[in-house]
Structure formats: C-alpha cells, structure tokens
Coordinates of C-alpha atoms in Angstrom, one line a residue:
X13 CA -58.4 9.7 24.4
X14 CA -59.9 7.3 26.7
X15 CA -60.7 4.3 24.4
X16 CA -58.5 1.6 25.9
X17 CA -58.0 0.7 22.0
X18 CA -54.2 1.9 21.6
X19 CA -55.1 1.0 17.3
X20 CA -58.6 2.9 17.7
X21 CA -56.6 6.2 19.5
X22 CA -53.4 6.2 17.2
X23 CA -56.0 6.0 13.7
X24 CA -57.6 9.1 15.5
X25 CA -54.7 10.8 15.2
X26 CA -53.8 10.1 12.1
X27 CA -56.9 11.0 11.1
X28 CA -56.3 14.5 12.4
X29 CA -52.8 14.4 10.7
X30 CA -54.1 13.8 7.1
X31 CA -57.2 16.1 7.7
X32 CA -55.0 18.8 9.1
X33 CA -52.1 18.2 6.1
X34 CA -54.8 18.8 3.2
X35 CA -56.2 21.5 4.7
X36 CA -53.6 23.7 6.3
X37 CA -52.5 25.2 2.8
X38 CA -51.0 28.1 5.3
X39 CA -48.4 25.7 6.6
X40 CA -49.5 26.3 10.5
X41 CA -49.4 24.5 13.9
X42 CA -52.2 23.4 15.5
X43 CA -52.8 23.6 19.2
X44 CA -54.4 21.2 21.5
X45 CA -55.6 20.8 25.0
X46 CA -55.0 17.6 27.3
X47 CA -56.6 18.5 30.3
X48 CA -55.0 21.6 30.8
X49 CA -52.2 21.2 29.6
X50 CA -51.5 22.9 26.4
X51 CA -50.2 20.9 23.3
X52 CA -48.6 22.2 20.2
X53 CA -48.4 20.0 17.7
X54 CA -45.2 21.2 14.8
X55 CA -45.6 19.8 11.3
X56 CA -43.4 22.4 9.5
X57 CA -40.3 21.5 9.1
X58 CA -38.5 24.6 9.7
X59 CA -40.4 25.2 13.3
X60 CA -39.2 21.5 13.9
X61 CA -35.6 22.7 13.0
X62 CA -36.0 25.7 15.2
X63 CA -36.1 23.4 18.0
X64 CA -34.4 20.1 17.9
X65 CA -31.3 21.9 16.7
X66 CA -31.5 24.9 19.3
X67 CA -28.9 24.0 22.1
X68 CA -31.4 25.8 25.1
X69 CA -34.2 23.5 24.0
X70 CA -33.6 20.2 25.2
X71 CA -35.6 19.1 28.3
X72 CA -37.3 16.1 27.4
X73 CA -41.7 16.5 27.9
X74 CA -43.9 16.4 30.6
X75 CA -45.1 12.6 30.1
X76 CA -41.6 11.4 30.2
X77 CA -40.6 11.3 34.3
X78 CA -43.3 8.4 33.7
X79 CA -40.7 6.8 32.8
X80 CA -38.8 7.6 35.5
X81 CA -38.8 5.3 37.8
X82 CA -37.3 2.9 35.8
X83 CA -34.5 4.8 33.1
X84 CA -34.0 7.4 36.8
X85 CA -31.5 9.8 35.3
X86 CA -29.6 8.3 32.3
X87 CA -29.1 9.6 29.4
X88 CA -32.8 9.5 27.5
X89 CA -34.7 11.7 30.6
X90 CA -31.5 13.6 32.2
X91 CA -31.6 17.2 31.3
X92 CA -29.3 20.1 32.2
X93 CA -25.8 19.4 32.7
X94 CA -26.4 16.6 33.9
X95 CA -27.2 15.8 30.0
X96 CA -24.5 17.7 28.5
X97 CA -21.8 16.1 30.9
X98 CA -23.1 11.8 30.2
X99 CA -23.7 12.9 26.8
X100 CA -20.1 14.1 26.6
X101 CA -18.8 11.2 28.5
X102 CA -21.3 8.3 26.5
X103 CA -20.3 9.2 22.9
X104 CA -17.1 7.8 23.0
X105 CA -18.9 4.6 23.8
X106 CA -20.1 4.6 20.4
X107 CA -17.5 5.2 18.7
X108 CA -17.3 3.4 14.9
X109 CA -14.3 1.4 16.2
X110 CA -16.2 0.3 19.2
X111 CA -19.4 -0.3 17.0
X112 CA -17.8 -2.5 14.7
X113 CA -16.4 -5.4 17.2
X114 CA -20.1 -5.9 17.8
X115 CA -20.5 -6.9 14.4
X116 CA -19.8 -10.4 15.0
X117 CA -22.5 -10.8 18.0
X118 CA -24.7 -9.4 15.1
X119 CA -24.3 -11.8 12.6
X120 CA -24.1 -14.7 15.1
X121 CA -27.4 -14.0 16.3
X122 CA -29.0 -13.3 13.2
X123 CA -27.4 -16.8 11.9
X124 CA -29.3 -18.5 14.8
X125 CA -32.3 -16.8 13.6
X126 CA -32.4 -17.6 9.9
X127 CA -31.7 -21.3 10.7
X128 CA -35.2 -21.2 13.1
X129 CA -36.7 -19.9 10.3
X130 CA -35.2 -22.0 7.5
X131 CA -36.0 -25.1 10.0
X132 CA -39.6 -23.6 9.3
X133 CA -42.9 -26.2 7.8
X134 CA -42.8 -24.8 5.0
X135 CA -46.7 -24.4 4.8
X136 CA -47.5 -22.7 7.7
X137 CA -47.0 -19.0 8.9
X138 CA -45.2 -17.5 10.7
X139 CA -45.5 -14.1 13.4
X140 CA -42.6 -12.7 12.4
X141 CA -42.3 -9.8 15.1
X142 CA -42.0 -11.7 18.3
X143 CA -39.2 -13.7 16.4
X144 CA -37.6 -10.7 15.6
X145 CA -37.9 -9.4 19.1
X146 CA -36.1 -12.3 20.3
X147 CA -33.4 -11.9 17.9
X148 CA -32.6 -8.3 18.5
X149 CA -32.4 -8.8 23.1
X150 CA -30.0 -11.5 22.3
X151 CA -28.1 -9.2 20.4
X152 CA -28.8 -6.2 23.0
X153 CA -28.2 -8.3 25.9
X154 CA -24.7 -9.4 24.3
X155 CA -23.4 -6.0 23.3
X156 CA -25.1 -3.9 26.2
X157 CA -24.6 -6.1 28.9
X158 CA -22.3 -9.0 27.6
X159 CA -24.8 -11.4 29.0
X160 CA -26.0 -14.7 26.5
X161 CA -30.1 -14.4 27.4
X162 CA -30.6 -17.1 24.8
X163 CA -34.2 -15.3 23.9
X164 CA -34.1 -17.1 20.8
X165 CA -33.8 -20.5 22.6
X166 CA -36.7 -19.5 24.8
X167 CA -35.1 -18.4 28.4
X168 CA -35.7 -15.5 30.3
X169 CA -39.1 -15.1 28.4
X170 CA -40.1 -13.8 31.7
X171 CA -37.7 -10.6 30.9
X172 CA -38.4 -10.5 27.8
X173 CA -42.0 -9.9 28.4
X174 CA -41.2 -7.8 31.0
X175 CA -39.6 -4.9 28.5
X176 CA -42.8 -5.1 26.1
X177 CA -45.4 -4.7 28.9
X178 CA -43.5 -1.4 30.8
X179 CA -43.8 0.5 28.0
X180 CA -47.4 -0.7 27.3
X181 CA -47.9 0.5 30.9
X182 CA -45.6 3.9 30.8
X183 CA -48.2 4.8 27.3
X184 CA -51.0 4.2 28.8
X185 CA -50.3 6.0 32.4
X186 CA -48.9 9.2 30.0
X187 CA -53.0 8.7 29.0
X188 CA -55.0 8.8 31.7
X189 CA -54.7 11.6 33.7
X190 CA -56.6 9.9 37.2
X191 CA -52.9 7.8 37.1
X192 CA -51.0 10.4 36.5
X193 CA -51.0 10.8 40.8
X194 CA -48.0 8.2 42.1
X195 CA -49.8 8.0 45.3
X196 CA -53.3 6.8 43.3
X197 CA -51.6 4.9 41.0
X198 CA -49.1 2.2 43.3
X199 CA -52.8 1.1 44.8
X200 CA -54.1 0.8 41.1
X201 CA -53.4 -3.2 39.6
X202 CA -52.0 -1.5 36.4
X203 CA -49.7 0.3 39.2
X204 CA -48.6 -2.6 41.0
X205 CA -48.4 -4.8 38.1
X206 CA -45.8 -2.0 36.7
X207 CA -43.4 -2.0 40.5
X208 CA -43.3 -5.8 40.1
X209 CA -42.2 -5.7 36.2
X210 CA -40.1 -2.8 37.8
X211 CA -38.8 -4.5 40.2
X212 CA -37.8 -8.1 37.8
X213 CA -36.3 -5.7 35.3
X214 CA -34.0 -3.6 38.3
X215 CA -33.0 -7.0 39.5
X216 CA -31.7 -8.5 36.1
X217 CA -29.5 -5.1 35.4
X218 CA -28.3 -5.2 38.8
X219 CA -27.3 -8.7 38.5
X220 CA -24.9 -8.5 35.7
X221 CA -24.0 -5.5 36.7
X222 CA -22.6 -7.2 40.0
X223 CA -21.1 -10.3 38.2
X224 CA -18.9 -8.2 35.9
X225 CA -18.0 -6.0 39.2
X226 CA -17.0 -9.9 40.6
X227 CA -15.0 -11.2 36.8
X228 CA -13.2 -7.4 37.0
X229 CA -11.7 -7.9 40.9
X230 CA -10.8 -12.2 39.8
X231 CA -9.1 -10.8 36.5
X232 CA -6.8 -7.8 38.4
X233 CA -3.1 -8.2 37.6
X234 CA -3.6 -10.3 35.0
X235 CA -1.6 -9.3 31.9
X236 CA -4.8 -9.1 29.7
X237 CA -5.6 -6.2 27.6
X238 CA -8.5 -3.8 29.0
X239 CA -10.4 -4.5 25.8
X240 CA -10.7 -8.0 26.2
X241 CA -12.2 -9.9 29.6
X242 CA -11.9 -13.6 30.4
X243 CA -16.1 -15.2 30.6
X244 CA -14.8 -18.5 31.9
X245 CA -14.9 -20.5 29.6
X246 CA -11.6 -20.2 28.1
X247 CA -13.3 -17.8 25.8
X248 CA -12.1 -14.3 24.8
X249 CA -15.0 -12.0 24.7
X250 CA -15.0 -8.6 22.8
X251 CA -15.8 -5.5 25.9
X252 CA -19.6 -4.6 26.3
X253 CA -21.0 -1.4 26.7
X254 CA -21.0 -2.4 30.4
X255 CA -17.5 -3.1 30.5
X256 CA -17.0 0.7 29.6
X257 CA -19.4 2.1 31.4
X258 CA -17.5 0.7 34.5
X259 CA -14.3 2.1 33.3
X260 CA -15.8 5.1 33.6
X261 CA -16.9 4.2 37.4
X262 CA -13.5 3.8 37.6
X263 CA -11.8 6.8 35.9
X264 CA -15.0 8.9 37.9
X265 CA -15.8 8.6 41.3
X266 CA -19.1 11.0 40.9
X267 CA -20.3 8.5 38.1
X268 CA -22.0 5.9 39.9
X269 CA -23.0 2.6 40.2
X270 CA -26.4 3.5 39.9
X271 CA -25.8 5.3 36.9
X272 CA -24.4 2.5 35.4
X273 CA -27.2 0.9 35.7
X274 CA -29.6 3.7 34.5
X275 CA -27.3 4.0 31.1
X276 CA -27.7 0.0 30.6
X277 CA -31.6 0.1 31.5
X278 CA -31.8 3.1 29.1
X279 CA -30.3 1.4 26.5
X280 CA -31.4 -2.2 26.6
X281 CA -35.4 0.1 26.3
X282 CA -33.7 2.0 23.9
X283 CA -32.9 -0.5 21.2
X284 CA -34.8 -4.0 22.0
X285 CA -38.0 -2.7 20.7
X286 CA -36.9 -0.2 18.1
X287 CA -34.6 -2.3 16.5
X288 CA -37.5 -5.0 16.2
X289 CA -39.6 -3.0 14.9
X290 CA -37.5 -1.3 12.0
X291 CA -36.7 -4.8 10.7
X292 CA -40.2 -6.5 11.2
X293 CA -41.5 -3.2 9.3
X294 CA -39.0 -3.3 6.3
X295 CA -39.8 -7.3 6.3
X296 CA -43.5 -6.9 5.5
X297 CA -43.2 -3.8 3.5
X298 CA -40.7 -6.2 1.7
X299 CA -43.0 -9.3 1.6
X300 CA -45.9 -6.8 0.5
X301 CA -43.1 -6.0 -2.8
X302 CA -41.7 -8.7 -4.0
X303 CA -39.7 -6.4 -7.3
X304 CA -38.1 -4.6 -4.0
X305 CA -36.7 -7.7 -2.9
X306 CA -35.9 -9.1 -5.5
X307 CA -33.3 -6.1 -6.5
X308 CA -32.2 -6.4 -2.7
X309 CA -31.6 -9.9 -3.7
X310 CA -29.7 -9.1 -6.8
X311 CA -27.7 -6.8 -4.8
X312 CA -27.1 -9.3 -1.4
X313 CA -26.0 -12.2 -4.5
X314 CA -23.4 -9.2 -6.0
X315 CA -21.8 -8.9 -2.9
X316 CA -21.6 -12.8 -1.8
X317 CA -21.9 -15.0 -4.6
X318 CA -24.0 -18.4 -3.7
X319 CA -22.0 -18.1 -0.5
X320 CA -25.4 -18.4 2.1
X321 CA -23.3 -18.5 5.5
X322 CA -19.9 -15.9 5.4
X323 CA -20.3 -13.9 8.5
X324 CA -20.9 -9.7 6.9
X325 CA -18.1 -7.4 7.4
X326 CA -18.3 -3.6 8.0
X327 CA -16.5 -2.9 4.2
X328 CA -20.1 -5.3 2.9
X329 CA -22.5 -3.4 5.0
X330 CA -20.8 -0.1 2.5
X331 CA -21.6 -1.8 -0.2
X332 CA -25.2 -3.2 0.9
X333 CA -27.0 0.9 -0.2
X334 CA -30.2 -0.2 -2.0
X335 CA -31.1 -2.2 1.0
X336 CA -29.8 0.7 3.3
X337 CA -32.7 2.8 1.1
X338 CA -35.4 0.1 2.0
X339 CA -34.2 0.3 5.6
X340 CA -34.5 4.4 5.7
X341 CA -37.7 3.7 3.9
X342 CA -38.5 1.6 6.1
X343 CA -37.7 4.0 9.0
X344 CA -39.9 6.8 6.9
X345 CA -43.6 4.7 6.8
X346 CA -42.9 3.3 10.0
X347 CA -40.4 5.3 12.5
X348 CA -40.2 3.4 15.3
X349 CA -40.7 6.0 18.0
X350 CA -43.4 7.8 16.5
X351 CA -44.3 11.1 18.6
X352 CA -41.3 12.7 20.8
X353 CA -41.7 15.7 22.7
X354 CA -39.8 19.1 24.3
X355 CA -40.5 21.2 27.4
X356 CA -39.5 25.1 25.8
X357 CA -36.9 25.8 28.4
X358 CA -37.1 30.0 27.7
X359 CA -39.7 31.7 24.6
X360 CA -39.4 30.4 20.9
X361 CA -40.6 32.0 17.7
X362 CA -42.8 29.3 15.5
X363 CA -44.1 30.4 12.7
X364 CA -44.2 33.6 13.3
X365 CA -45.7 33.3 17.1
X366 CA -44.0 33.4 19.6
X367 CA -45.0 30.7 22.1
X368 CA -43.8 31.1 25.7
X369 CA -42.0 28.6 27.8
X370 CA -43.3 25.9 29.0
X371 CA -45.3 25.4 26.7
X372 CA -45.3 21.4 25.2
X373 CA -44.0 20.7 22.5
X374 CA -44.6 17.8 19.9
X375 CA -43.4 16.6 16.9
X376 CA -45.3 13.8 15.1
X377 CA -42.9 11.6 12.9
X378 CA -45.3 9.5 12.2
X379 CA -46.8 12.0 10.3
X380 CA -44.5 13.8 9.2
X381 CA -42.7 11.2 7.4
X382 CA -46.6 10.5 6.2
X383 CA -46.9 14.4 4.6
X384 CA -47.9 15.4 1.3
X385 CA -46.2 18.8 1.3
X386 CA -42.7 17.0 2.2
X387 CA -42.7 13.4 0.1
X388 CA -44.6 12.2 -3.2
X389 CA -47.2 10.0 -2.1
X390 CA -46.6 9.7 1.0
X391 CA -47.5 6.6 1.7
X392 CA -45.8 4.6 -0.8
X393 CA -44.0 2.6 -0.7
X394 CA -40.7 3.9 -2.5
X395 CA -36.8 3.0 -1.6
X396 CA -35.7 5.7 -4.3
X397 CA -36.9 8.4 -2.4
X398 CA -33.2 7.7 -0.2
X399 CA -31.3 7.4 -3.9
X400 CA -28.7 10.3 -3.5
X401 CA -30.4 13.3 -5.8
X402 CA -33.6 13.1 -4.1
X403 CA -32.4 13.2 -0.9
X404 CA -30.9 16.5 -2.0
X405 CA -33.9 17.8 -2.8
X406 CA -35.2 18.0 0.3
X407 CA -35.6 19.9 3.8
X408 CA -33.1 17.4 6.4
X409 CA -35.9 17.5 9.1
X410 CA -38.6 16.4 7.2
X411 CA -37.0 12.8 7.9
X412 CA -36.2 12.1 11.2
X413 CA -36.8 8.8 12.4
X414 CA -33.4 9.4 15.3
X415 CA -34.6 12.8 16.4
X416 CA -32.4 15.4 15.1
X417 CA -29.8 17.8 16.5
X418 CA -27.7 18.2 19.8
X419 CA -30.2 15.3 21.6
X420 CA -30.7 12.9 18.8
X421 CA -30.3 9.0 19.2
X422 CA -26.8 8.0 20.7
X423 CA -27.1 4.6 19.1
X424 CA -28.5 5.3 15.8
X425 CA -25.2 3.8 13.6
X426 CA -25.6 1.0 16.2
X427 CA -29.3 0.3 14.9
X428 CA -28.7 0.6 11.5
X429 CA -25.4 -1.3 11.6
X430 CA -27.5 -4.3 13.0
X431 CA -30.4 -3.8 10.9
X432 CA -28.7 -4.3 7.9
X433 CA -26.3 -7.0 9.1
X434 CA -30.0 -8.9 10.6
X435 CA -31.8 -8.4 7.3
X436 CA -28.7 -8.7 4.8
X437 CA -28.4 -12.7 7.0
X438 CA -32.4 -13.1 6.3
X439 CA -33.1 -12.3 2.9
X440 CA -29.4 -14.0 1.8
X441 CA -31.1 -17.3 2.9
X442 CA -35.0 -16.8 2.9
X443 CA -37.6 -15.3 0.7
X444 CA -40.9 -12.9 2.9
X445 CA -44.3 -13.0 1.4
X446 CA -46.2 -11.1 4.0
X447 CA -49.7 -12.6 4.5
X448 CA -52.1 -9.6 6.2
X449 CA -52.8 -6.9 4.0
X450 CA -50.9 -3.5 4.7
X451 CA -54.3 -1.7 5.7
X452 CA -55.4 -4.2 7.8
X453 CA -52.3 -4.3 10.3
X454 CA -52.9 -0.9 12.3
X455 CA -49.5 0.1 14.1
X456 CA -50.3 0.3 16.9
X457 CA -48.2 3.9 18.3
X458 CA -47.5 3.0 21.8
X459 CA -43.6 4.0 23.0
X460 CA -42.9 1.8 20.3
X461 CA -44.9 1.3 16.6
X462 CA -45.4 -2.0 16.9
X463 CA -47.9 -3.6 14.4
X464 CA -51.7 -5.2 15.2
X465 CA -54.8 -6.6 13.1
X466 CA -57.2 -6.7 16.0
X467 CA -56.0 -10.6 16.0
X468 CA -52.8 -10.5 16.9
X469 CA -50.3 -7.8 17.6
X470 CA -47.5 -9.3 14.9
X471 CA -46.8 -9.5 11.5
X472 CA -47.8 -12.7 9.5
X473 CA -45.5 -14.6 6.7
X474 CA -44.8 -16.4 4.7
X475 CA -40.9 -17.6 4.6
X476 CA -39.2 -19.8 2.4
X477 CA -35.4 -20.8 1.2
X478 CA -34.3 -18.8 -1.6
X479 CA -32.9 -21.4 -4.4

C-alpha cells in the first residue's frame, strides 16, 4: 500500500488475484484488512450479482468520499432517495434520440484527430494516449457543456491537466490513511495542490453555466425551438447536456444551480478519461494483432466503400458488429474503471456466509474479467469472446465494464457510441502498429486504468495512412 509507484501497487493486486484464482477451487471470496477497515473482495459471479442487482445495496464505498469536494452529491456519489430521484430525473437525458443528436460532434472531433495523425511524419512514433484524451475531452466539453475548448488544438491545457491531476490526487488519498483527515490534508503539499486544481475545475464549470444562463435569457421570447440554441455566430447548435439540466432546473426549484454544476462535473469526470482509456487500449491491442485489425478494415470497407471522409451515421454504427466485439474485448481486458465498491446498507448472504451491514465490498472488475474460471485464455485478446453464441454461455455478471444493476453507468450507450465513431473514423484512414510489448506496458490502476511502461504514461505507436 505504501509504495508510491502506482504500477507496483496495481501489479501486487494482480499477482494476489491471479494466485487466489488458481488456488481458490472452492470459489470463496477473501477478506483483507486496511488498518481497521475490513474489505471483502468478491470474485464470484453469483455474489457480485447479489450485491449489484440489489435495490437496497446502493451506497458507494467509503473511499468515494474523497471525490466529494469535486463532484458533490452528483449522480455518482449521492445515495438513498436523493440518488433515486436524481437518477429518475436524468435518465431521459440519455434517451436514444438525444444520443444520436451528438453523433455529428463525435464525427467532427474524430475527423480532426484523424487529420492530425495523417499529417504526422511517417518516420516518427507517436504517444497515442494524450492525443486520444484531447479528442475525448473536446467531445465531452461540446456535448456536456456546449463549449468548444479546443484541446486538440492545444488550448485549455491547464483544464486538461487538472482533470487528470485531480484523479491522481484522489487515488493517492484513498491509499494513505494519514491523508484521510481533512484538517491535516489541507495543510500538506498534496492537499494544497488538490485545492488549487479544485478551484480551477469549478471555475471553468461555473463560468460555462453562467454564460449559458445569460444566453438563455437573451433568447427568451424568440421563436427558436427549445431544442436549438443560437451560439451567437449565426450557427444553430443542438442542445448540450447542460441545456437539458438547466431545463430540469427551471421545472424543479429543488434542483438548484449547484446541483447542475455537480452533474456537469460528474459527467466530465466519468467520461473524459474512461472513453480515452478504452479507445487507447483498443488501438494498442489492434496494433499488436494485425489479423484482427485487418478484419476491422474489411468490415469498414464493406460499410463505407472507398469513402474515407463521410460522417458516420447511427445506421452505420449498427452495422459495425465486429468493431463492437473488438471494443467489448478491450473493455474486458482493460476496463476503464478497474475496481468499484459498495458499503453494505444491510446484512447480505455471500457464498452462504452472513456479511454484516457496514462492511466494505470491493469488486475488482479488472481481475474478474481475467479470471480463468470464466474466460478461456483470459489474458489473450480475442474479440470472438463476444460473438452471440459465446455470450449466451456466460453468467451475465462476469462481464461488467459499466458496472451492473440499478447503479450501472447511465452513460454507457453514450460511451460505446463515441468509441465506435472515433475508432471507425481513425481505422478507415489509418493503420496502427504498437511499438511496446504488452508485457512492458503496465496498467496503472488509479481511478481510471491508464498505461505506463515506467518511462512514459502512454502508448507508443507507428501510424501510417491506408493505401
């Protein structure tokens, strides 16, 4: 726990999980102690289903509280009746018709990304992870806040760095008990850094909300559709997630502007690096498996022919079945959120044993997905794992990249749609070859699973235009 290198910490967890997976023929869960706190790590699908499918075991684990200064009581952290009301209120915002209205934004930012890669020096390798991150940040800012931040053009670098830095600081605080006391933490260098980044992130969100409120006031009384807002340039723009939240705020006085800010911050945190992680690992795995990449290219050519520039439509997305299998297999091997937890709100029966209320339950999604009990050759990249006949044979709770049950990820359809559009846009034009071995690139299991080889926190690739 006390090794400050996050790679070492996560690799120890991987080693213990694999050792227990091999020895644990009776499929029992294990308990570990973190100081005075007992933590039960679940590795059995039936036990995981008991917890995640329950309508009563909805409280997030105690370590989530370190996200509270940043995200407040947004959908990720709220509990009880407040969570139920908030979830019910926000679910329509992720309706299929609204998600499809974002496809043009996905296409626009993906095309910018593809053009940047096409313009690279052919002899030069590229670290794909930060470039993907800038692309996904531009997507999220445009869809969540309706604001173009231009991360791919080198703008707003401080905001980009602040999101990643806050994630690292929260993970560090979760690991070290002496950082748990707020009064002490605020006096330490990491605490001061945390407060500085927090102020920067909240300032950005509040500024965008304030601008949007002023804009809404200016257009009151016009004949514009409520689903379209003029951005001042004469160009009509589809509704962003923030606009939908502001409409909810007008309809419900109990849903305040601070609540709006919490949900925007939550959406920004939950989607920026999770989608970047998924896309980056997918390209890395395709760069190691040219035969899989060739099958993806063939599928893309069947759908798009020789047209490498046409925007991708929802109908195209539905046809890209094999690319969907590639994304799902990537999420199996590299789930963006590697570990989740619950604090039991009442006693639970797990593997025939009574586990008392208040116990912290951890579900290592990364380790579950790589269990030999559930997947043949669990460390091998094989998109065929997600052919319909193979999915049918598995317990539904052995593959949970977006969690599961009533507290599953509300934005999973948004994420999968974005990942498909960006990957399809890149792979229509480009070929990727990974320059690091899979063994050398170790996942850092912070709040978000990201890569590191000890030299760079990234994925080095050779990118060439397709003939």
